[in-house]
Amino acid sequence: MPRVVVDVMPKPEILDPQGKAVLGALPRLGFTGVTEVRQGKRFELEVAEINDGVLADIEKLADTFLANTVIENYTVRVES
Amino acid sequence: MPRVVVDVMPKPEILDPQGKAVLGALPRLGFTGVTEVRQGKRFELEVAEINDGVLADIEKLADTFLANTVIENYTVRVES
C-alpha cells in the first residue's frame, strides 16, 4: 500500500528541549562527535492510492493538524 | 555540516496509540483516504564529519539510547 511520510521538526530558531536533552546525555554515554541534535516527529500515512488530490489533502492535514506551523516545519513526501 | 537522520518507529506488531488517535481524528476533520497512521520520532544529528567510526557510533547510539528496540525499529541514514 502506498505510504506518505510527513516529517515534523522544530523550526531552527525554536528551542528544542528534547534535542538538547539528548545532546547533553551523549558525552556521559561515551559518544563524541555529535554537535547538535534536533528531535521531531515522523508520521507514516498509508493511503489507498497516490494522486494529486490525496497529496493536496495530506499537505493540508500536515499544515493544520500534524504540525504546529508557529514553531514547526514539515515536509511531505511519497516513500518509494 | 553533515547531518545524520535517525528515524524511530513503533514496530508493526506494537499498538501505536498516537497514530490511532491521529487516524481517528481524520474523518472528523474531513480527510478521507488515509487507511493507517503510525507516529514515531525523527532525530537529526549534526556531526563534524561522516566516516565509518561516526556512523558505527550513531548506530550504537540509536540502538541503545534513541530507540527502545523491544518496541521500536530504527533506521540510520546520512542526509544528502
Short mmCIF file of N, CA and C in Angstrom, two decimals:
data_model
loop_
_atom_site.label_atom_id
_atom_site.label_comp_id
_atom_site.label_asym_id
_atom_site.label_seq_id
_atom_site.Cartn_x
_atom_site.Cartn_y
_atom_site.Cartn_z
N MET A 1 0.85 -1.20 0.00
CA MET A 1 0.00 0.00 0.00
C MET A 1 0.89 1.25 0.00
N PRO A 2 0.58 2.26 -0.83
CA PRO A 2 1.46 3.43 -0.90
C PRO A 2 1.54 4.15 0.44
N ARG A 3 2.69 4.69 0.71
CA ARG A 3 2.93 5.33 2.00
C ARG A 3 3.46 6.75 1.80
N VAL A 4 2.89 7.66 2.56
CA VAL A 4 3.34 9.04 2.54
C VAL A 4 3.94 9.36 3.90
N VAL A 5 5.10 9.97 3.90
CA VAL A 5 5.79 10.30 5.14
C VAL A 5 5.72 11.79 5.38
N VAL A 6 5.28 12.17 6.57
CA VAL A 6 5.29 13.57 6.98
C VAL A 6 6.29 13.72 8.12
N ASP A 7 7.34 14.50 7.88
CA ASP A 7 8.32 14.78 8.93
C ASP A 7 8.03 16.16 9.51
N VAL A 8 7.97 16.22 10.82
CA VAL A 8 7.69 17.49 11.51
C VAL A 8 8.86 17.78 12.43
N MET A 9 9.52 18.92 12.22
CA MET A 9 10.69 19.27 13.04
C MET A 9 10.51 20.66 13.63
N PRO A 10 11.06 20.87 14.84
CA PRO A 10 11.03 22.23 15.39
C PRO A 10 11.80 23.18 14.48
N LYS A 11 11.29 24.40 14.31
CA LYS A 11 12.00 25.37 13.47
C LYS A 11 13.38 25.66 14.06
N PRO A 12 14.34 25.98 13.18
CA PRO A 12 15.72 26.18 13.65
C PRO A 12 15.83 27.22 14.78
N GLU A 13 15.00 28.25 14.75
CA GLU A 13 15.13 29.31 15.75
C GLU A 13 14.39 28.99 17.05
N ILE A 14 13.69 27.85 17.08
CA ILE A 14 12.92 27.47 18.26
C ILE A 14 13.76 26.54 19.14
N LEU A 15 13.77 26.81 20.44
CA LEU A 15 14.47 25.95 21.38
C LEU A 15 13.86 24.55 21.35
N ASP A 16 14.72 23.54 21.35
CA ASP A 16 14.25 22.16 21.27
C ASP A 16 14.76 21.41 22.51
N PRO A 17 13.99 21.43 23.60
CA PRO A 17 14.47 20.84 24.86
C PRO A 17 14.75 19.34 24.74
N GLN A 18 13.95 18.62 23.95
CA GLN A 18 14.19 17.18 23.80
C GLN A 18 15.53 16.92 23.12
N GLY A 19 15.78 17.68 22.04
CA GLY A 19 17.06 17.53 21.35
C GLY A 19 18.22 17.90 22.26
N LYS A 20 18.05 18.97 23.02
CA LYS A 20 19.11 19.40 23.94
C LYS A 20 19.37 18.34 25.01
N ALA A 21 18.32 17.69 25.47
CA ALA A 21 18.48 16.65 26.49
C ALA A 21 19.28 15.48 25.93
N VAL A 22 18.97 15.10 24.68
CA VAL A 22 19.72 14.01 24.04
C VAL A 22 21.18 14.42 23.88
N LEU A 23 21.39 15.63 23.36
CA LEU A 23 22.76 16.12 23.13
C LEU A 23 23.55 16.13 24.44
N GLY A 24 22.91 16.58 25.51
CA GLY A 24 23.59 16.66 26.80
C GLY A 24 23.95 15.30 27.37
N ALA A 25 23.18 14.28 27.00
CA ALA A 25 23.42 12.95 27.53
C ALA A 25 24.55 12.22 26.81
N LEU A 26 24.87 12.64 25.59
CA LEU A 26 25.81 11.88 24.77
C LEU A 26 27.20 11.74 25.38
N PRO A 27 27.81 12.84 25.88
CA PRO A 27 29.15 12.66 26.46
C PRO A 27 29.15 11.69 27.63
N ARG A 28 28.11 11.75 28.46
CA ARG A 28 28.04 10.82 29.60
C ARG A 28 27.95 9.37 29.14
N LEU A 29 27.38 9.17 27.94
CA LEU A 29 27.24 7.82 27.40
C LEU A 29 28.46 7.40 26.58
N GLY A 30 29.41 8.31 26.46
CA GLY A 30 30.63 7.97 25.76
C GLY A 30 30.64 8.28 24.28
N PHE A 31 29.62 9.03 23.81
CA PHE A 31 29.59 9.37 22.40
C PHE A 31 30.10 10.79 22.19
N THR A 32 31.06 10.92 21.30
CA THR A 32 31.55 12.26 20.97
C THR A 32 31.39 12.46 19.47
N GLY A 33 31.53 13.68 19.04
CA GLY A 33 31.49 13.94 17.61
C GLY A 33 30.15 14.43 17.12
N VAL A 34 29.10 14.32 17.94
CA VAL A 34 27.80 14.87 17.57
C VAL A 34 27.72 16.28 18.14
N THR A 35 27.46 17.26 17.27
CA THR A 35 27.50 18.66 17.72
C THR A 35 26.12 19.26 17.94
N GLU A 36 25.09 18.64 17.36
CA GLU A 36 23.75 19.20 17.51
C GLU A 36 22.73 18.08 17.30
N VAL A 37 21.67 18.12 18.10
CA VAL A 37 20.59 17.15 17.95
C VAL A 37 19.27 17.90 17.93
N ARG A 38 18.42 17.59 16.95
CA ARG A 38 17.05 18.12 16.95
C ARG A 38 16.13 16.91 16.94
N GLN A 39 15.08 16.99 17.74
CA GLN A 39 14.12 15.88 17.77
C GLN A 39 12.77 16.34 17.27
N GLY A 40 12.22 15.57 16.35
CA GLY A 40 10.90 15.89 15.82
C GLY A 40 10.07 14.63 15.71
N LYS A 41 9.03 14.72 14.90
CA LYS A 41 8.09 13.61 14.75
C LYS A 41 8.07 13.12 13.31
N ARG A 42 7.80 11.84 13.17
CA ARG A 42 7.66 11.25 11.85
C ARG A 42 6.32 10.53 11.80
N PHE A 43 5.52 10.87 10.81
CA PHE A 43 4.24 10.20 10.60
C PHE A 43 4.30 9.40 9.32
N GLU A 44 3.87 8.15 9.38
CA GLU A 44 3.74 7.33 8.18
C GLU A 44 2.26 7.12 7.92
N LEU A 45 1.78 7.62 6.81
CA LEU A 45 0.37 7.52 6.45
C LEU A 45 0.22 6.55 5.28
N GLU A 46 -0.62 5.55 5.46
CA GLU A 46 -0.91 4.66 4.33
C GLU A 46 -2.18 5.12 3.65
N VAL A 47 -2.13 5.17 2.33
CA VAL A 47 -3.28 5.63 1.55
C VAL A 47 -3.60 4.59 0.49
N ALA A 48 -4.84 4.60 0.04
CA ALA A 48 -5.27 3.62 -0.95
C ALA A 48 -4.53 3.83 -2.27
N GLU A 49 -4.41 5.09 -2.68
CA GLU A 49 -3.63 5.39 -3.88
C GLU A 49 -3.06 6.79 -3.77
N ILE A 50 -2.01 7.01 -4.55
CA ILE A 50 -1.37 8.32 -4.58
C ILE A 50 -1.90 9.09 -5.79
N ASN A 51 -2.46 10.24 -5.56
CA ASN A 51 -2.78 11.13 -6.67
C ASN A 51 -2.70 12.57 -6.16
N ASP A 52 -2.90 13.52 -7.06
CA ASP A 52 -2.70 14.91 -6.67
C ASP A 52 -3.66 15.33 -5.57
N GLY A 53 -4.90 14.81 -5.63
CA GLY A 53 -5.89 15.17 -4.61
C GLY A 53 -5.49 14.67 -3.24
N VAL A 54 -5.02 13.43 -3.18
CA VAL A 54 -4.59 12.85 -1.90
C VAL A 54 -3.40 13.62 -1.34
N LEU A 55 -2.45 13.94 -2.21
CA LEU A 55 -1.27 14.66 -1.73
C LEU A 55 -1.63 16.06 -1.26
N ALA A 56 -2.57 16.71 -1.95
CA ALA A 56 -3.03 18.04 -1.51
C ALA A 56 -3.72 17.92 -0.16
N ASP A 57 -4.51 16.88 0.02
CA ASP A 57 -5.18 16.65 1.31
C ASP A 57 -4.15 16.46 2.42
N ILE A 58 -3.13 15.65 2.15
CA ILE A 58 -2.14 15.37 3.20
C ILE A 58 -1.32 16.61 3.50
N GLU A 59 -1.04 17.39 2.47
CA GLU A 59 -0.34 18.67 2.69
C GLU A 59 -1.15 19.55 3.64
N LYS A 60 -2.46 19.62 3.39
CA LYS A 60 -3.33 20.45 4.23
C LYS A 60 -3.40 19.88 5.65
N LEU A 61 -3.49 18.57 5.72
CA LEU A 61 -3.52 17.87 7.01
C LEU A 61 -2.26 18.17 7.82
N ALA A 62 -1.12 18.09 7.17
CA ALA A 62 0.15 18.37 7.85
C ALA A 62 0.17 19.81 8.33
N ASP A 63 -0.33 20.70 7.49
CA ASP A 63 -0.26 22.13 7.79
C ASP A 63 -1.19 22.53 8.93
N THR A 64 -2.32 21.82 9.05
CA THR A 64 -3.33 22.26 10.01
C THR A 64 -3.40 21.39 11.25
N PHE A 65 -2.88 20.17 11.17
CA PHE A 65 -3.15 19.21 12.24
C PHE A 65 -1.88 18.53 12.76
N LEU A 66 -1.04 18.05 11.86
CA LEU A 66 0.13 17.29 12.31
C LEU A 66 1.23 18.21 12.83
N ALA A 67 1.38 19.37 12.19
CA ALA A 67 2.42 20.31 12.62
C ALA A 67 1.79 21.56 13.21
N ASN A 68 2.46 22.13 14.18
CA ASN A 68 2.12 23.47 14.66
C ASN A 68 3.05 24.43 13.93
N THR A 69 2.52 25.07 12.90
CA THR A 69 3.40 25.82 11.99
C THR A 69 3.95 27.10 12.61
N VAL A 70 3.51 27.43 13.82
CA VAL A 70 4.14 28.55 14.52
C VAL A 70 5.56 28.17 14.94
N ILE A 71 5.73 26.92 15.35
CA ILE A 71 7.02 26.51 15.89
C ILE A 71 7.66 25.34 15.13
N GLU A 72 6.93 24.77 14.15
CA GLU A 72 7.45 23.58 13.48
C GLU A 72 7.39 23.71 11.95
N ASN A 73 8.36 23.12 11.30
CA ASN A 73 8.33 22.94 9.85
C ASN A 73 7.96 21.50 9.54
N TYR A 74 7.42 21.29 8.35
CA TYR A 74 7.10 19.92 7.97
C TYR A 74 7.46 19.69 6.51
N THR A 75 7.67 18.41 6.19
CA THR A 75 7.85 18.02 4.80
C THR A 75 6.93 16.83 4.53
N VAL A 76 6.40 16.79 3.32
CA VAL A 76 5.54 15.67 2.89
C VAL A 76 6.23 15.01 1.71
N ARG A 77 6.38 13.69 1.76
CA ARG A 77 6.98 13.02 0.59
C ARG A 77 6.40 11.61 0.46
N VAL A 78 6.35 11.17 -0.76
CA VAL A 78 5.90 9.82 -1.03
C VAL A 78 7.10 8.90 -0.84
N GLU A 79 6.91 7.85 -0.06
CA GLU A 79 8.01 6.93 0.19
C GLU A 79 8.07 5.91 -0.92
N SER A 80 9.24 5.81 -1.53
CA SER A 80 9.37 4.89 -2.66
C SER A 80 9.70 3.49 -2.15
N MET B 1 27.15 21.54 7.60
CA MET B 1 27.64 20.45 8.47
C MET B 1 26.87 19.16 8.14
N PRO B 2 27.57 18.03 8.03
CA PRO B 2 26.87 16.80 7.65
C PRO B 2 25.82 16.43 8.68
N ARG B 3 24.74 15.85 8.18
CA ARG B 3 23.64 15.52 9.06
C ARG B 3 23.26 14.05 8.91
N VAL B 4 23.04 13.41 10.04
CA VAL B 4 22.60 12.02 10.05
C VAL B 4 21.20 11.99 10.63
N VAL B 5 20.30 11.29 9.97
CA VAL B 5 18.92 11.20 10.42
C VAL B 5 18.66 9.81 10.99
N VAL B 6 18.11 9.78 12.19
CA VAL B 6 17.68 8.52 12.80
C VAL B 6 16.16 8.56 12.92
N ASP B 7 15.50 7.65 12.22
CA ASP B 7 14.04 7.53 12.32
C ASP B 7 13.72 6.37 13.25
N VAL B 8 12.85 6.62 14.20
CA VAL B 8 12.44 5.59 15.17
C VAL B 8 10.94 5.42 15.07
N MET B 9 10.51 4.22 14.74
CA MET B 9 9.07 3.96 14.57
C MET B 9 8.64 2.77 15.43
N PRO B 10 7.41 2.79 15.93
CA PRO B 10 6.90 1.62 16.65
C PRO B 10 6.88 0.41 15.72
N LYS B 11 7.24 -0.74 16.24
CA LYS B 11 7.22 -1.95 15.42
C LYS B 11 5.81 -2.23 14.93
N PRO B 12 5.69 -2.86 13.77
CA PRO B 12 4.36 -3.07 13.17
C PRO B 12 3.40 -3.81 14.10
N GLU B 13 3.91 -4.73 14.91
CA GLU B 13 3.02 -5.53 15.76
C GLU B 13 2.69 -4.83 17.07
N ILE B 14 3.27 -3.65 17.30
CA ILE B 14 3.04 -2.92 18.55
C ILE B 14 1.91 -1.90 18.35
N LEU B 15 0.99 -1.85 19.30
CA LEU B 15 -0.08 -0.86 19.24
C LEU B 15 0.51 0.54 19.31
N ASP B 16 0.01 1.43 18.47
CA ASP B 16 0.53 2.79 18.41
C ASP B 16 -0.62 3.76 18.71
N PRO B 17 -0.81 4.08 20.01
CA PRO B 17 -1.97 4.90 20.38
C PRO B 17 -1.95 6.29 19.75
N GLN B 18 -0.74 6.87 19.59
CA GLN B 18 -0.68 8.21 18.98
C GLN B 18 -1.14 8.17 17.53
N GLY B 19 -0.65 7.15 16.81
CA GLY B 19 -1.07 7.01 15.41
C GLY B 19 -2.56 6.75 15.31
N LYS B 20 -3.07 5.91 16.21
CA LYS B 20 -4.50 5.61 16.21
C LYS B 20 -5.33 6.87 16.48
N ALA B 21 -4.84 7.71 17.38
CA ALA B 21 -5.55 8.95 17.71
C ALA B 21 -5.62 9.86 16.49
N VAL B 22 -4.50 9.96 15.77
CA VAL B 22 -4.49 10.78 14.56
C VAL B 22 -5.46 10.19 13.53
N LEU B 23 -5.36 8.88 13.33
CA LEU B 23 -6.23 8.23 12.34
C LEU B 23 -7.71 8.44 12.68
N GLY B 24 -8.03 8.33 13.97
CA GLY B 24 -9.42 8.51 14.38
C GLY B 24 -9.93 9.92 14.19
N ALA B 25 -9.03 10.89 14.24
CA ALA B 25 -9.44 12.29 14.11
C ALA B 25 -9.68 12.70 12.66
N LEU B 26 -9.09 11.97 11.71
CA LEU B 26 -9.13 12.41 10.31
C LEU B 26 -10.54 12.55 9.75
N PRO B 27 -11.43 11.56 9.91
CA PRO B 27 -12.77 11.73 9.34
C PRO B 27 -13.49 12.95 9.91
N ARG B 28 -13.32 13.20 11.19
CA ARG B 28 -13.95 14.38 11.80
C ARG B 28 -13.43 15.67 11.20
N LEU B 29 -12.17 15.63 10.74
CA LEU B 29 -11.57 16.83 10.14
C LEU B 29 -11.84 16.90 8.64
N GLY B 30 -12.53 15.91 8.12
CA GLY B 30 -12.89 15.96 6.70
C GLY B 30 -11.90 15.30 5.77
N PHE B 31 -10.93 14.55 6.33
CA PHE B 31 -9.95 13.89 5.47
C PHE B 31 -10.32 12.42 5.31
N THR B 32 -10.40 11.97 4.09
CA THR B 32 -10.66 10.56 3.84
C THR B 32 -9.52 10.01 2.99
N GLY B 33 -9.45 8.73 2.89
CA GLY B 33 -8.45 8.13 2.01
C GLY B 33 -7.21 7.66 2.72
N VAL B 34 -7.00 8.09 3.97
CA VAL B 34 -5.87 7.58 4.74
C VAL B 34 -6.34 6.37 5.53
N THR B 35 -5.66 5.23 5.35
CA THR B 35 -6.14 3.99 5.97
C THR B 35 -5.36 3.60 7.22
N GLU B 36 -4.16 4.17 7.38
CA GLU B 36 -3.36 3.81 8.56
C GLU B 36 -2.38 4.93 8.85
N VAL B 37 -2.16 5.19 10.14
CA VAL B 37 -1.19 6.21 10.55
C VAL B 37 -0.31 5.60 11.64
N ARG B 38 0.98 5.74 11.48
CA ARG B 38 1.91 5.37 12.54
C ARG B 38 2.71 6.62 12.89
N GLN B 39 2.91 6.84 14.18
CA GLN B 39 3.68 8.01 14.59
C GLN B 39 4.95 7.58 15.29
N GLY B 40 6.05 8.15 14.88
CA GLY B 40 7.33 7.86 15.50
C GLY B 40 8.13 9.13 15.70
N LYS B 41 9.43 8.95 15.89
CA LYS B 41 10.30 10.08 16.17
C LYS B 41 11.36 10.21 15.09
N ARG B 42 11.78 11.43 14.87
CA ARG B 42 12.86 11.69 13.93
C ARG B 42 13.92 12.51 14.65
N PHE B 43 15.16 12.01 14.61
CA PHE B 43 16.27 12.74 15.20
C PHE B 43 17.20 13.21 14.07
N GLU B 44 17.57 14.48 14.12
CA GLU B 44 18.57 14.99 13.19
C GLU B 44 19.84 15.28 13.99
N LEU B 45 20.90 14.57 13.67
CA LEU B 45 22.17 14.74 14.38
C LEU B 45 23.18 15.39 13.46
N GLU B 46 23.77 16.49 13.91
CA GLU B 46 24.84 17.11 13.14
C GLU B 46 26.17 16.63 13.68
N VAL B 47 27.02 16.25 12.74
CA VAL B 47 28.34 15.74 13.13
C VAL B 47 29.41 16.51 12.37
N ALA B 48 30.62 16.52 12.93
CA ALA B 48 31.71 17.27 12.31
C ALA B 48 32.07 16.67 10.96
N GLU B 49 32.10 15.35 10.91
CA GLU B 49 32.37 14.70 9.63
C GLU B 49 31.76 13.31 9.63
N ILE B 50 31.53 12.82 8.42
CA ILE B 50 30.96 11.48 8.27
C ILE B 50 32.10 10.50 7.99
N ASN B 51 32.22 9.50 8.82
CA ASN B 51 33.14 8.39 8.50
C ASN B 51 32.59 7.12 9.14
N ASP B 52 33.26 6.03 8.90
CA ASP B 52 32.71 4.75 9.36
C ASP B 52 32.59 4.69 10.88
N GLY B 53 33.58 5.30 11.57
CA GLY B 53 33.54 5.30 13.03
C GLY B 53 32.34 6.06 13.56
N VAL B 54 32.10 7.24 12.99
CA VAL B 54 30.96 8.06 13.42
C VAL B 54 29.65 7.33 13.16
N LEU B 55 29.54 6.73 12.00
CA LEU B 55 28.29 6.02 11.68
C LEU B 55 28.09 4.81 12.58
N ALA B 56 29.18 4.13 12.93
CA ALA B 56 29.06 3.00 13.85
C ALA B 56 28.63 3.49 15.23
N ASP B 57 29.19 4.64 15.65
CA ASP B 57 28.78 5.24 16.93
C ASP B 57 27.30 5.58 16.94
N ILE B 58 26.83 6.19 15.85
CA ILE B 58 25.43 6.62 15.81
C ILE B 58 24.50 5.41 15.75
N GLU B 59 24.95 4.37 15.04
CA GLU B 59 24.17 3.13 15.02
C GLU B 59 24.02 2.58 16.44
N LYS B 60 25.09 2.59 17.19
CA LYS B 60 25.06 2.08 18.57
C LYS B 60 24.19 2.98 19.45
N LEU B 61 24.34 4.28 19.23
CA LEU B 61 23.54 5.27 19.96
C LEU B 61 22.05 5.04 19.72
N ALA B 62 21.68 4.85 18.45
CA ALA B 62 20.28 4.61 18.11
C ALA B 62 19.79 3.33 18.77
N ASP B 63 20.65 2.32 18.76
CA ASP B 63 20.25 1.01 19.26
C ASP B 63 20.08 0.99 20.78
N THR B 64 20.88 1.81 21.48
CA THR B 64 20.89 1.73 22.94
C THR B 64 20.17 2.88 23.62
N PHE B 65 19.98 3.99 22.90
CA PHE B 65 19.52 5.19 23.59
C PHE B 65 18.33 5.85 22.90
N LEU B 66 18.40 6.02 21.60
CA LEU B 66 17.31 6.73 20.91
C LEU B 66 16.08 5.85 20.71
N ALA B 67 16.30 4.58 20.45
CA ALA B 67 15.17 3.67 20.25
C ALA B 67 15.09 2.67 21.39
N ASN B 68 13.88 2.28 21.72
CA ASN B 68 13.66 1.15 22.62
C ASN B 68 13.40 -0.05 21.71
N THR B 69 14.44 -0.87 21.53
CA THR B 69 14.35 -1.90 20.48
C THR B 69 13.40 -3.04 20.83
N VAL B 70 12.85 -3.03 22.04
CA VAL B 70 11.81 -4.00 22.35
C VAL B 70 10.53 -3.68 21.56
N ILE B 71 10.26 -2.39 21.43
CA ILE B 71 9.00 -1.98 20.79
C ILE B 71 9.19 -1.11 19.56
N GLU B 72 10.44 -0.72 19.26
CA GLU B 72 10.65 0.22 18.15
C GLU B 72 11.74 -0.27 17.19
N ASN B 73 11.55 0.05 15.92
CA ASN B 73 12.59 -0.13 14.91
C ASN B 73 13.21 1.23 14.61
N TYR B 74 14.45 1.20 14.13
CA TYR B 74 15.07 2.47 13.75
C TYR B 74 15.85 2.30 12.45
N THR B 75 16.04 3.42 11.78
CA THR B 75 16.93 3.44 10.62
C THR B 75 17.88 4.62 10.78
N VAL B 76 19.10 4.43 10.33
CA VAL B 76 20.11 5.48 10.36
C VAL B 76 20.51 5.77 8.93
N ARG B 77 20.49 7.03 8.52
CA ARG B 77 20.94 7.35 7.17
C ARG B 77 21.58 8.73 7.13
N VAL B 78 22.51 8.89 6.24
CA VAL B 78 23.14 10.18 6.04
C VAL B 78 22.25 11.00 5.12
N GLU B 79 21.94 12.19 5.53
CA GLU B 79 21.07 13.03 4.72
C GLU B 79 21.90 13.74 3.66
N SER B 80 21.52 13.57 2.42
CA SER B 80 22.28 14.19 1.34
C SER B 80 21.81 15.63 1.11
#
